[in-house]
PDB file of C-alpha atoms in Angstrom:
ATOM      1  CA  UNK A 600     -18.112  29.168 -19.543  1.00  0.00           C
ATOM      2  CA  UNK A 601     -15.492  27.470 -17.380  1.00  0.00           C
ATOM      3  CA  UNK A 602     -17.068  24.018 -17.596  1.00  0.00           C
ATOM      4  CA  UNK A 603     -17.578  23.972 -21.369  1.00  0.00           C
ATOM      5  CA  UNK A 604     -16.095  20.730 -22.650  1.00  0.00           C
ATOM      6  CA  UNK A 605     -15.087  19.725 -19.113  1.00  0.00           C
ATOM      7  CA  UNK A 606     -16.048  16.513 -17.333  1.00  0.00           C
ATOM      8  CA  UNK A 607     -15.977  17.353 -13.634  1.00  0.00           C
ATOM      9  CA  UNK A 608     -16.008  13.631 -12.784  1.00  0.00           C
ATOM     10  CA  UNK A 609     -12.729  12.736 -14.509  1.00  0.00           C
ATOM     11  CA  UNK A 610      -9.758  11.748 -12.360  1.00  0.00           C
ATOM     12  CA  UNK A 611      -6.707   9.548 -12.719  1.00  0.00           C
ATOM     13  CA  UNK A 612      -6.425   7.188  -9.733  1.00  0.00           C
ATOM     14  CA  UNK A 613      -2.826   6.365 -10.617  1.00  0.00           C
ATOM     15  CA  UNK A 614      -1.660   9.836  -9.572  1.00  0.00           C
ATOM     16  CA  UNK A 615      -3.642   9.987  -6.330  1.00  0.00           C
ATOM     17  CA  UNK A 616      -2.297   9.138  -2.885  1.00  0.00           C
ATOM     18  CA  UNK A 617      -3.322   5.957  -1.083  1.00  0.00           C
ATOM     19  CA  UNK A 618      -6.695   6.839   0.471  1.00  0.00           C
ATOM     20  CA  UNK A 619      -7.665   3.644   2.321  1.00  0.00           C
ATOM     21  CA  UNK A 620      -7.037   5.055   5.789  1.00  0.00           C
ATOM     22  CA  UNK A 621      -8.480   8.530   5.221  1.00  0.00           C
ATOM     23  CA  UNK A 622     -11.612   9.530   7.130  1.00  0.00           C
ATOM     24  CA  UNK A 623     -13.796  12.013   5.304  1.00  0.00           C
ATOM     25  CA  UNK A 624     -16.757  13.995   6.616  1.00  0.00           C
ATOM     26  CA  UNK A 625     -19.411  15.161   4.179  1.00  0.00           C
ATOM     27  CA  UNK A 626     -21.942  17.816   5.165  1.00  0.00           C
ATOM     28  CA  UNK A 627     -24.868  18.054   2.749  1.00  0.00           C
ATOM     29  CA  UNK A 628     -27.483  20.778   2.389  1.00  0.00           C
ATOM     30  CA  UNK A 629     -31.052  19.474   2.179  1.00  0.00           C
ATOM     31  CA  UNK A 630     -32.111  22.507   0.103  1.00  0.00           C
ATOM     32  CA  UNK A 631     -32.326  21.496  -3.570  1.00  0.00           C
ATOM     33  CA  UNK A 632     -31.817  17.925  -2.375  1.00  0.00           C
ATOM     34  CA  UNK A 633     -32.199  16.497  -5.870  1.00  0.00           C
ATOM     35  CA  UNK A 634     -28.997  18.346  -6.767  1.00  0.00           C
ATOM     36  CA  UNK A 635     -27.153  17.931  -3.450  1.00  0.00           C
ATOM     37  CA  UNK A 636     -28.089  14.240  -3.296  1.00  0.00           C
ATOM     38  CA  UNK A 637     -26.466  13.729  -6.693  1.00  0.00           C
ATOM     39  CA  UNK A 638     -23.392  15.689  -5.591  1.00  0.00           C
ATOM     40  CA  UNK A 639     -23.135  13.554  -2.450  1.00  0.00           C
ATOM     41  CA  UNK A 640     -23.419  10.365  -4.499  1.00  0.00           C
ATOM     42  CA  UNK A 641     -20.718  11.585  -6.870  1.00  0.00           C
ATOM     43  CA  UNK A 642     -18.423  12.357  -3.929  1.00  0.00           C
ATOM     44  CA  UNK A 643     -19.171   9.077  -2.159  1.00  0.00           C
ATOM     45  CA  UNK A 644     -18.638   7.006  -5.302  1.00  0.00           C
ATOM     46  CA  UNK A 645     -15.341   8.739  -6.126  1.00  0.00           C
ATOM     47  CA  UNK A 646     -14.066   8.362  -2.555  1.00  0.00           C
ATOM     48  CA  UNK A 647     -14.842   4.640  -2.418  1.00  0.00           C
ATOM     49  CA  UNK A 648     -13.514   4.142  -5.961  1.00  0.00           C
ATOM     50  CA  UNK A 649     -10.227   5.664  -4.788  1.00  0.00           C
ATOM     51  CA  UNK A 650     -10.017   3.328  -1.789  1.00  0.00           C
ATOM     52  CA  UNK A 651     -11.652   5.230   1.068  1.00  0.00           C
ATOM     53  CA  UNK A 652     -13.522   2.688   3.170  1.00  0.00           C
ATOM     54  CA  UNK A 653     -17.291   3.209   3.386  1.00  0.00           C
ATOM     55  CA  UNK A 654     -17.137   3.112   7.177  1.00  0.00           C
ATOM     56  CA  UNK A 655     -14.617   5.998   7.080  1.00  0.00           C
ATOM     57  CA  UNK A 656     -17.110   8.340   5.410  1.00  0.00           C
ATOM     58  CA  UNK A 657     -19.372  10.290   7.768  1.00  0.00           C
ATOM     59  CA  UNK A 658     -22.398  12.131   6.339  1.00  0.00           C
ATOM     60  CA  UNK A 659     -24.341  14.879   8.093  1.00  0.00           C
ATOM     61  CA  UNK A 660     -27.313  16.766   6.680  1.00  0.00           C
ATOM     62  CA  UNK A 661     -28.082  20.444   7.323  1.00  0.00           C
ATOM     63  CA  UNK A 662     -31.161  22.424   6.207  1.00  0.00           C
ATOM     64  CA  UNK A 663     -29.514  24.763   3.695  1.00  0.00           C
ATOM     65  CA  UNK A 664     -26.246  25.971   2.236  1.00  0.00           C
ATOM     66  CA  UNK A 665     -25.812  28.725   4.830  1.00  0.00           C
ATOM     67  CA  UNK A 666     -25.895  26.063   7.555  1.00  0.00           C
ATOM     68  CA  UNK A 667     -23.003  24.191   5.938  1.00  0.00           C
ATOM     69  CA  UNK A 668     -20.536  26.353   7.846  1.00  0.00           C
ATOM     70  CA  UNK A 669     -21.821  25.358  11.274  1.00  0.00           C
ATOM     71  CA  UNK A 670     -22.269  21.749  10.165  1.00  0.00           C
ATOM     72  CA  UNK A 671     -18.667  21.559   8.927  1.00  0.00           C
ATOM     73  CA  UNK A 672     -17.365  23.137  12.104  1.00  0.00           C
ATOM     74  CA  UNK A 673     -19.326  20.720  14.297  1.00  0.00           C
ATOM     75  CA  UNK A 674     -18.433  17.598  12.305  1.00  0.00           C
ATOM     76  CA  UNK A 675     -14.760  18.564  12.691  1.00  0.00           C
ATOM     77  CA  UNK A 676     -15.214  18.957  16.455  1.00  0.00           C
ATOM     78  CA  UNK A 677     -17.223  15.728  16.790  1.00  0.00           C
ATOM     79  CA  UNK A 678     -14.868  13.500  14.825  1.00  0.00           C
ATOM     80  CA  UNK A 679     -11.317  14.458  15.735  1.00  0.00           C
ATOM     81  CA  UNK A 680      -9.914  11.843  13.386  1.00  0.00           C
ATOM     82  CA  UNK A 681     -11.274  13.352  10.162  1.00  0.00           C
ATOM     83  CA  UNK A 682      -8.712  14.065   7.461  1.00  0.00           C
ATOM     84  CA  UNK A 683     -10.944  16.335   5.355  1.00  0.00           C
ATOM     85  CA  UNK A 684     -14.513  17.610   5.144  1.00  0.00           C
ATOM     86  CA  UNK A 685     -16.575  18.264   2.030  1.00  0.00           C
ATOM     87  CA  UNK A 686     -19.315  20.922   2.149  1.00  0.00           C
ATOM     88  CA  UNK A 687     -22.030  20.131  -0.425  1.00  0.00           C
ATOM     89  CA  UNK A 688     -24.690  22.683  -1.304  1.00  0.00           C
ATOM     90  CA  UNK A 689     -26.585  24.339  -4.130  1.00  0.00           C
ATOM     91  CA  UNK A 690     -27.769  27.919  -4.496  1.00  0.00           C
ATOM     92  CA  UNK A 691     -29.700  28.938  -7.605  1.00  0.00           C
ATOM     93  CA  UNK A 692     -30.135  32.575  -8.622  1.00  0.00           C
ATOM     94  CA  UNK A 693     -33.604  33.879  -7.871  1.00  0.00           C
ATOM     95  CA  UNK A 694     -35.349  37.221  -8.126  1.00  0.00           C
ATOM     96  CA  UNK A 695     -33.839  38.731  -4.956  1.00  0.00           C
ATOM     97  CA  UNK A 696     -30.397  39.482  -3.552  1.00  0.00           C
ATOM     98  CA  UNK A 697     -30.728  36.473  -1.216  1.00  0.00           C
ATOM     99  CA  UNK A 698     -28.551  34.498  -3.660  1.00  0.00           C
ATOM    100  CA  UNK A 699     -25.702  37.000  -3.283  1.00  0.00           C
ATOM    101  CA  UNK A 700     -25.866  37.019   0.520  1.00  0.00           C
ATOM    102  CA  UNK A 701     -25.956  33.233   0.829  1.00  0.00           C
ATOM    103  CA  UNK A 702     -23.162  32.689  -1.700  1.00  0.00           C
ATOM    104  CA  UNK A 703     -20.926  35.294  -0.088  1.00  0.00           C
ATOM    105  CA  UNK A 704     -21.624  34.033   3.443  1.00  0.00           C
ATOM    106  CA  UNK A 705     -20.973  30.392   2.615  1.00  0.00           C
ATOM    107  CA  UNK A 706     -17.812  31.196   0.674  1.00  0.00           C
ATOM    108  CA  UNK A 707     -16.452  33.336   3.506  1.00  0.00           C
ATOM    109  CA  UNK A 708     -17.467  30.777   6.126  1.00  0.00           C
ATOM    110  CA  UNK A 709     -15.688  27.916   4.353  1.00  0.00           C
ATOM    111  CA  UNK A 710     -12.661  30.165   3.863  1.00  0.00           C
ATOM    112  CA  UNK A 711     -12.648  30.953   7.597  1.00  0.00           C
ATOM    113  CA  UNK A 712     -12.844  27.252   8.485  1.00  0.00           C
ATOM    114  CA  UNK A 713      -9.822  26.540   6.295  1.00  0.00           C
ATOM    115  CA  UNK A 714      -7.844  29.324   7.942  1.00  0.00           C
ATOM    116  CA  UNK A 715      -8.814  28.481  11.539  1.00  0.00           C
ATOM    117  CA  UNK A 716      -8.986  24.678  11.454  1.00  0.00           C
ATOM    118  CA  UNK A 717      -6.373  22.025  10.856  1.00  0.00           C
ATOM    119  CA  UNK A 718      -8.847  19.990   8.820  1.00  0.00           C
ATOM    120  CA  UNK A 719      -9.279  21.055   5.181  1.00  0.00           C
ATOM    121  CA  UNK A 720     -12.837  21.888   4.154  1.00  0.00           C
ATOM    122  CA  UNK A 721     -13.594  21.415   0.467  1.00  0.00           C
ATOM    123  CA  UNK A 722     -16.048  23.831  -1.167  1.00  0.00           C
ATOM    124  CA  UNK A 723     -18.594  21.879  -3.226  1.00  0.00           C
ATOM    125  CA  UNK A 724     -21.372  24.448  -3.422  1.00  0.00           C
ATOM    126  CA  UNK A 725     -22.888  24.984  -6.833  1.00  0.00           C
ATOM    127  CA  UNK A 726     -23.833  28.633  -7.345  1.00  0.00           C
ATOM    128  CA  UNK A 727     -25.667  28.579 -10.630  1.00  0.00           C
ATOM    129  CA  UNK A 728     -27.946  30.927 -12.528  1.00  0.00           C
ATOM    130  CA  UNK A 729     -30.425  28.175 -13.442  1.00  0.00           C
ATOM    131  CA  UNK A 730     -31.570  24.781 -12.229  1.00  0.00           C
ATOM    132  CA  UNK A 731     -30.379  23.288 -15.527  1.00  0.00           C
ATOM    133  CA  UNK A 732     -26.834  24.483 -14.865  1.00  0.00           C
ATOM    134  CA  UNK A 733     -26.970  22.720 -11.489  1.00  0.00           C
ATOM    135  CA  UNK A 734     -28.280  19.533 -13.092  1.00  0.00           C
ATOM    136  CA  UNK A 735     -25.490  19.669 -15.673  1.00  0.00           C
ATOM    137  CA  UNK A 736     -22.865  19.838 -12.881  1.00  0.00           C
ATOM    138  CA  UNK A 737     -24.375  17.233 -10.557  1.00  0.00           C
ATOM    139  CA  UNK A 738     -24.268  14.211 -12.824  1.00  0.00           C
ATOM    140  CA  UNK A 739     -25.385  15.782 -16.096  1.00  0.00           C
ATOM    141  CA  UNK A 740     -23.490  16.729 -19.222  1.00  0.00           C
ATOM    142  CA  UNK A 741     -20.551  18.239 -17.309  1.00  0.00           C
ATOM    143  CA  UNK A 742     -20.153  15.293 -14.941  1.00  0.00           C
ATOM    144  CA  UNK A 743     -20.380  15.595 -11.183  1.00  0.00           C
ATOM    145  CA  UNK A 744     -18.759  18.338  -9.123  1.00  0.00           C
ATOM    146  CA  UNK A 745     -19.090  16.008  -6.106  1.00  0.00           C
ATOM    147  CA  UNK A 746     -16.497  13.678  -7.638  1.00  0.00           C
ATOM    148  CA  UNK A 747     -14.166  16.616  -8.201  1.00  0.00           C
ATOM    149  CA  UNK A 748     -14.596  17.641  -4.549  1.00  0.00           C
ATOM    150  CA  UNK A 749     -13.821  14.094  -3.409  1.00  0.00           C
ATOM    151  CA  UNK A 750     -10.539  14.111  -5.323  1.00  0.00           C
ATOM    152  CA  UNK A 751      -9.678  17.503  -3.807  1.00  0.00           C
ATOM    153  CA  UNK A 752     -10.443  16.059  -0.344  1.00  0.00           C
ATOM    154  CA  UNK A 753      -8.077  13.128  -0.911  1.00  0.00           C
ATOM    155  CA  UNK A 754      -5.305  15.426  -2.141  1.00  0.00           C
ATOM    156  CA  UNK A 755      -5.776  17.854   0.749  1.00  0.00           C
ATOM    157  CA  UNK A 756      -5.911  15.026   3.292  1.00  0.00           C
ATOM    158  CA  UNK A 757      -2.550  13.849   1.960  1.00  0.00           C
ATOM    159  CA  UNK A 758      -1.161  17.380   2.129  1.00  0.00           C
ATOM    160  CA  UNK A 759      -2.343  17.652   5.735  1.00  0.00           C
ATOM    161  CA  UNK A 760      -0.705  14.320   6.559  1.00  0.00           C
ATOM    162  CA  UNK A 761       2.599  15.312   4.978  1.00  0.00           C
ATOM    163  CA  UNK A 762       2.591  18.784   6.544  1.00  0.00           C
ATOM    164  CA  UNK A 763       2.507  17.339  10.064  1.00  0.00           C
ATOM    165  CA  UNK A 764       6.084  16.146   9.783  1.00  0.00           C
TER     166      UNK A 764
END
């Protein structure tokens, strides 16, 4: 397992870029909101810990993970000053192929946004086999994937800033 022995919440602030002026959008799926709420909190806490101002973090909610794509697209269009967007969702394997369709669609949609948009979109969608695996990755024994996504957002926002020159 890729997360065995890994704390997804660990980061070293000393190697991160100055994040005070970054504006970050976070789009959160309401489906499995106990998980996605924890992921959001992990992302929010890591962003503010790294210097992003609370007023520079914009949060939008969407009904489910499939709707993250549209939500991310619209938050980018609505806030032209965003430096990065984090898509937070959770899909847990069930008895039907619905899991496969949602996971594939969301992955492809986030990929498309990154190719077509100038604003990086960070994929923070847990696609787990069990609820316990999701709990373990949203503040449980493996830490919080939301924090990891926040650090990726800061790094990609810096890359975007540097690439403009």
